[in-house]
Amino acid sequence: MRDVIVIEKNEFGREASWAAGGILAPQVEADAADDFFYLARASRDMYPEFAKALLAGKLRSILNSIAPAPCMWRSLPKRRMNFESRFDWQRSEGLAVEWLTGDEARALEPALAQDVRCALRFADDWQVESRQVVAACLATNEKFGVELIDHCEVSRVQVTDGNVLGVEAANGFIGSPSVVIAAGAWSSILDPVASLRIEPVRGQMLCFKSQPGFARHVIYSSRGYLIPRRDGRLNRWNRPANALALTNK
Ligand SMILES: Cc1cc2nc3c(=O)[nH]c(=O)nc-3n(C[C@H](O)[C@H](O)[C@H](O)COP(=O)(O)OP(=O)(O)OC[C@H]3O[C@@H](n4cnc5c(N)ncnc54)[C@H](O)[C@@H]3O)c2cc1C
């Protein structure tokens, strides 16, 4: 670990990882059990161990912030068909999924509207406070002696005869036989062999002040989702078309 250097062009964790909802929800979002679903599910299932590793030692204060909030998808009548097929394939895969009537859903989430007819509850899909996870990752890196360099842009990865030599950074050349490109939406720009095709996807996140406990689940609908935070913040992610409609209002 002491031979690792992490280089950031601005401040650590202030791009997508700062904006993210932190939802770890392969089941809510999957239409079928394909390879991508199995990858996402395996990743989600590794998260509790990862969180435990982050919580080791002096990072206990983060503990309360990464407790799970399960996910729920509410439905109005015309969406019921999608619900039935999602419920069926997940049941046949042995996944945790519950069918709730509107009243059962409102018993768990009293703020749900009266016209919600049914909901699916995914007890194993959950959510983390991504800003706290970033803080925990940084603290863990510091604890293990990883060198963290911020405000330093990497302009290119230097490769000669197929071998990585290091990176050209704002403060000069940094030599290394291994380079991991973890530049999020910008990763393709740095990829020396152009093997990556990473493209940004636009969404819009709104943040409201609410009462702690207003909602206990991440609540999905066809128009976006609501993410309750323990301190009372309520995030709403909109699909782009609705985001535009909201802006116009
Ligand atoms: C609004 C929104 C909501 C989302 N919600 C969810 C969700 O609920 N669940 C989920 O799983 N995912 C969600 N995502 C996606 C998730 O946030 C990203 O997939 C994840 O944060 C990507 O992490 P990353 O470290 O790859 O990228 P980033 O967090 O963007 O980090 C990349 C870093 O690389 C740095 N960098 C870029 N170029 C260079 C360079 N040349 N030199 C040095 N540093 C450089 C950047 O400054 C940045 O800090 C959401 C994304 C958004 C925008």
PDB file of N, CA, C and O in Angstrom, residues 52-79:
ATOM      1  N   LYS A  52     -17.151  -2.842   6.298  1.00  0.00           N
ATOM      2  CA  LYS A  52     -16.519  -3.244   7.564  1.00  0.00           C
ATOM      3  C   LYS A  52     -15.038  -2.885   7.559  1.00  0.00           C
ATOM      4  O   LYS A  52     -14.491  -2.404   8.540  1.00  0.00           O
ATOM      5  N   ALA A  53     -14.394  -3.120   6.402  1.00  0.00           N
ATOM      6  CA  ALA A  53     -12.964  -2.797   6.306  1.00  0.00           C
ATOM      7  C   ALA A  53     -12.755  -1.297   6.483  1.00  0.00           C
ATOM      8  O   ALA A  53     -11.814  -0.856   7.149  1.00  0.00           O
ATOM      9  N   LEU A  54     -13.664  -0.504   5.909  1.00  0.00           N
ATOM     10  CA  LEU A  54     -13.536   0.949   6.058  1.00  0.00           C
ATOM     11  C   LEU A  54     -13.750   1.388   7.498  1.00  0.00           C
ATOM     12  O   LEU A  54     -13.209   2.388   7.950  1.00  0.00           O
ATOM     13  N   LEU A  55     -14.591   0.627   8.204  1.00  0.00           N
ATOM     14  CA  LEU A  55     -14.954   1.020   9.565  1.00  0.00           C
ATOM     15  C   LEU A  55     -13.915   0.610  10.598  1.00  0.00           C
ATOM     16  O   LEU A  55     -14.010   0.985  11.750  1.00  0.00           O
ATOM     17  N   ALA A  56     -12.936  -0.167  10.162  1.00  0.00           N
ATOM     18  CA  ALA A  56     -11.926  -0.645  11.112  1.00  0.00           C
ATOM     19  C   ALA A  56     -11.203   0.545  11.750  1.00  0.00           C
ATOM     20  O   ALA A  56     -11.044   1.601  11.150  1.00  0.00           O
ATOM     21  N   GLY A  57     -10.797   0.356  12.996  1.00  0.00           N
ATOM     22  CA  GLY A  57     -10.003   1.388  13.653  1.00  0.00           C
ATOM     23  C   GLY A  57     -10.804   2.635  13.966  1.00  0.00           C
ATOM     24  O   GLY A  57     -11.920   2.579  14.454  1.00  0.00           O
ATOM     25  N   LYS A  58     -10.212   3.777  13.640  1.00  0.00           N
ATOM     26  CA  LYS A  58     -10.787   5.031  14.133  1.00  0.00           C
ATOM     27  C   LYS A  58     -11.938   5.555  13.278  1.00  0.00           C
ATOM     28  O   LYS A  58     -12.377   6.677  13.459  1.00  0.00           O
ATOM     29  N   LEU A  59     -12.420   4.766  12.347  1.00  0.00           N
ATOM     30  CA  LEU A  59     -13.440   5.280  11.439  1.00  0.00           C
ATOM     31  C   LEU A  59     -14.854   4.972  11.912  1.00  0.00           C
ATOM     32  O   LEU A  59     -15.801   5.001  11.151  1.00  0.00           O
ATOM     33  N   ARG A  60     -15.025   4.694  13.194  1.00  0.00           N
ATOM     34  CA  ARG A  60     -16.334   4.257  13.692  1.00  0.00           C
ATOM     35  C   ARG A  60     -17.431   5.283  13.488  1.00  0.00           C
ATOM     36  O   ARG A  60     -18.599   4.937  13.346  1.00  0.00           O
ATOM     37  N   SER A  61     -17.087   6.539  13.482  1.00  0.00           N
ATOM     38  CA  SER A  61     -18.132   7.563  13.357  1.00  0.00           C
ATOM     39  C   SER A  61     -18.881   7.447  12.040  1.00  0.00           C
ATOM     40  O   SER A  61     -19.978   7.942  11.891  1.00  0.00           O
ATOM     41  N   ILE A  62     -18.273   6.781  11.068  1.00  0.00           N
ATOM     42  CA  ILE A  62     -18.927   6.621   9.771  1.00  0.00           C
ATOM     43  C   ILE A  62     -20.022   5.550   9.868  1.00  0.00           C
ATOM     44  O   ILE A  62     -20.939   5.524   9.079  1.00  0.00           O
ATOM     45  N   LEU A  63     -19.924   4.681  10.881  1.00  0.00           N
ATOM     46  CA  LEU A  63     -20.785   3.502  10.958  1.00  0.00           C
ATOM     47  C   LEU A  63     -22.262   3.821  10.736  1.00  0.00           C
ATOM     48  O   LEU A  63     -22.937   3.180   9.952  1.00  0.00           O
ATOM     49  N   ASN A  64     -22.766   4.838  11.435  1.00  0.00           N
ATOM     50  CA  ASN A  64     -24.187   5.134  11.344  1.00  0.00           C
ATOM     51  C   ASN A  64     -24.594   5.611   9.964  1.00  0.00           C
ATOM     52  O   ASN A  64     -25.755   5.553   9.619  1.00  0.00           O
ATOM     53  N   SER A  65     -23.642   6.083   9.211  1.00  0.00           N
ATOM     54  CA  SER A  65     -24.008   6.679   7.932  1.00  0.00           C
ATOM     55  C   SER A  65     -24.098   5.673   6.810  1.00  0.00           C
ATOM     56  O   SER A  65     -24.607   5.999   5.748  1.00  0.00           O
ATOM     57  N   ILE A  66     -23.576   4.474   7.010  1.00  0.00           N
ATOM     58  CA  ILE A  66     -23.660   3.533   5.903  1.00  0.00           C
ATOM     59  C   ILE A  66     -24.519   2.322   6.242  1.00  0.00           C
ATOM     60  O   ILE A  66     -24.403   1.279   5.657  1.00  0.00           O
ATOM     61  N   ALA A  67     -25.464   2.516   7.174  1.00  0.00           N
ATOM     62  CA  ALA A  67     -26.465   1.470   7.423  1.00  0.00           C
ATOM     63  C   ALA A  67     -27.458   1.458   6.268  1.00  0.00           C
ATOM     64  O   ALA A  67     -27.735   2.484   5.669  1.00  0.00           O
ATOM     65  N   PRO A  68     -27.991   0.276   5.941  1.00  0.00           N
ATOM     66  CA  PRO A  68     -28.819   0.185   4.743  1.00  0.00           C
ATOM     67  C   PRO A  68     -30.203   0.806   4.865  1.00  0.00           C
ATOM     68  O   PRO A  68     -30.797   0.814   5.921  1.00  0.00           O
ATOM     69  N   ALA A  69     -30.697   1.337   3.749  1.00  0.00           N
ATOM     70  CA  ALA A  69     -32.125   1.661   3.604  1.00  0.00           C
ATOM     71  C   ALA A  69     -32.606   0.834   2.427  1.00  0.00           C
ATOM     72  O   ALA A  69     -32.127   1.012   1.320  1.00  0.00           O
ATOM     73  N   PRO A  70     -33.517  -0.120   2.632  1.00  0.00           N
ATOM     74  CA  PRO A  70     -33.936  -0.962   1.512  1.00  0.00           C
ATOM     75  C   PRO A  70     -34.690  -0.156   0.453  1.00  0.00           C
ATOM     76  O   PRO A  70     -35.105   0.976   0.706  1.00  0.00           O
ATOM     77  N   CYS A  71     -34.878  -0.755  -0.715  1.00  0.00           N
ATOM     78  CA  CYS A  71     -35.509  -0.042  -1.822  1.00  0.00           C
ATOM     79  C   CYS A  71     -36.936  -0.532  -2.039  1.00  0.00           C
ATOM     80  O   CYS A  71     -37.263  -1.687  -1.784  1.00  0.00           O
ATOM     81  N   MET A  72     -37.757   0.350  -2.552  1.00  0.00           N
ATOM     82  CA  MET A  72     -39.149   0.012  -2.840  1.00  0.00           C
ATOM     83  C   MET A  72     -39.513   0.684  -4.159  1.00  0.00           C
ATOM     84  O   MET A  72     -39.095   1.794  -4.425  1.00  0.00           O
ATOM     85  N   TRP A  73     -40.281  -0.024  -4.996  1.00  0.00           N
ATOM     86  CA  TRP A  73     -40.733   0.584  -6.244  1.00  0.00           C
ATOM     87  C   TRP A  73     -42.239   0.648  -6.201  1.00  0.00           C
ATOM     88  O   TRP A  73     -42.916  -0.367  -6.154  1.00  0.00           O
ATOM     89  N   ARG A  74     -42.793   1.847  -6.177  1.00  0.00           N
ATOM     90  CA  ARG A  74     -44.244   1.999  -6.094  1.00  0.00           C
ATOM     91  C   ARG A  74     -44.828   2.028  -7.498  1.00  0.00           C
ATOM     92  O   ARG A  74     -44.174   2.435  -8.452  1.00  0.00           O
ATOM     93  N   SER A  75     -46.094   1.615  -7.612  1.00  0.00           N
ATOM     94  CA  SER A  75     -46.670   1.574  -8.945  1.00  0.00           C
ATOM     95  C   SER A  75     -48.099   2.077  -8.967  1.00  0.00           C
ATOM     96  O   SER A  75     -48.887   1.791  -8.076  1.00  0.00           O
ATOM     97  N   LEU A  76     -48.410   2.824 -10.008  1.00  0.00           N
ATOM     98  CA  LEU A  76     -49.791   3.162 -10.307  1.00  0.00           C
ATOM     99  C   LEU A  76     -50.323   2.028 -11.185  1.00  0.00           C
ATOM    100  O   LEU A  76     -49.556   1.225 -11.705  1.00  0.00           O
ATOM    101  N   PRO A  77     -51.642   1.910 -11.398  1.00  0.00           N
ATOM    102  CA  PRO A  77     -52.218   0.721 -12.044  1.00  0.00           C
ATOM    103  C   PRO A  77     -51.601   0.350 -13.379  1.00  0.00           C
ATOM    104  O   PRO A  77     -51.334  -0.820 -13.636  1.00  0.00           O
ATOM    105  N   LYS A  78     -51.331   1.308 -14.287  1.00  0.00           N
ATOM    106  CA  LYS A  78     -50.917   0.916 -15.642  1.00  0.00           C
ATOM    107  C   LYS A  78     -49.520   0.292 -15.695  1.00  0.00           C
ATOM    108  O   LYS A  78     -49.139  -0.296 -16.689  1.00  0.00           O
ATOM    109  N   ARG A  79     -48.746   0.428 -14.637  1.00  0.00           N
ATOM    110  CA  ARG A  79     -47.391  -0.141 -14.630  1.00  0.00           C
ATOM    111  C   ARG A  79     -47.363  -1.561 -14.071  1.00  0.00           C
ATOM    112  O   ARG A  79     -46.313  -2.168 -13.958  1.00  0.00           O
TER     113      ARG A  79
END
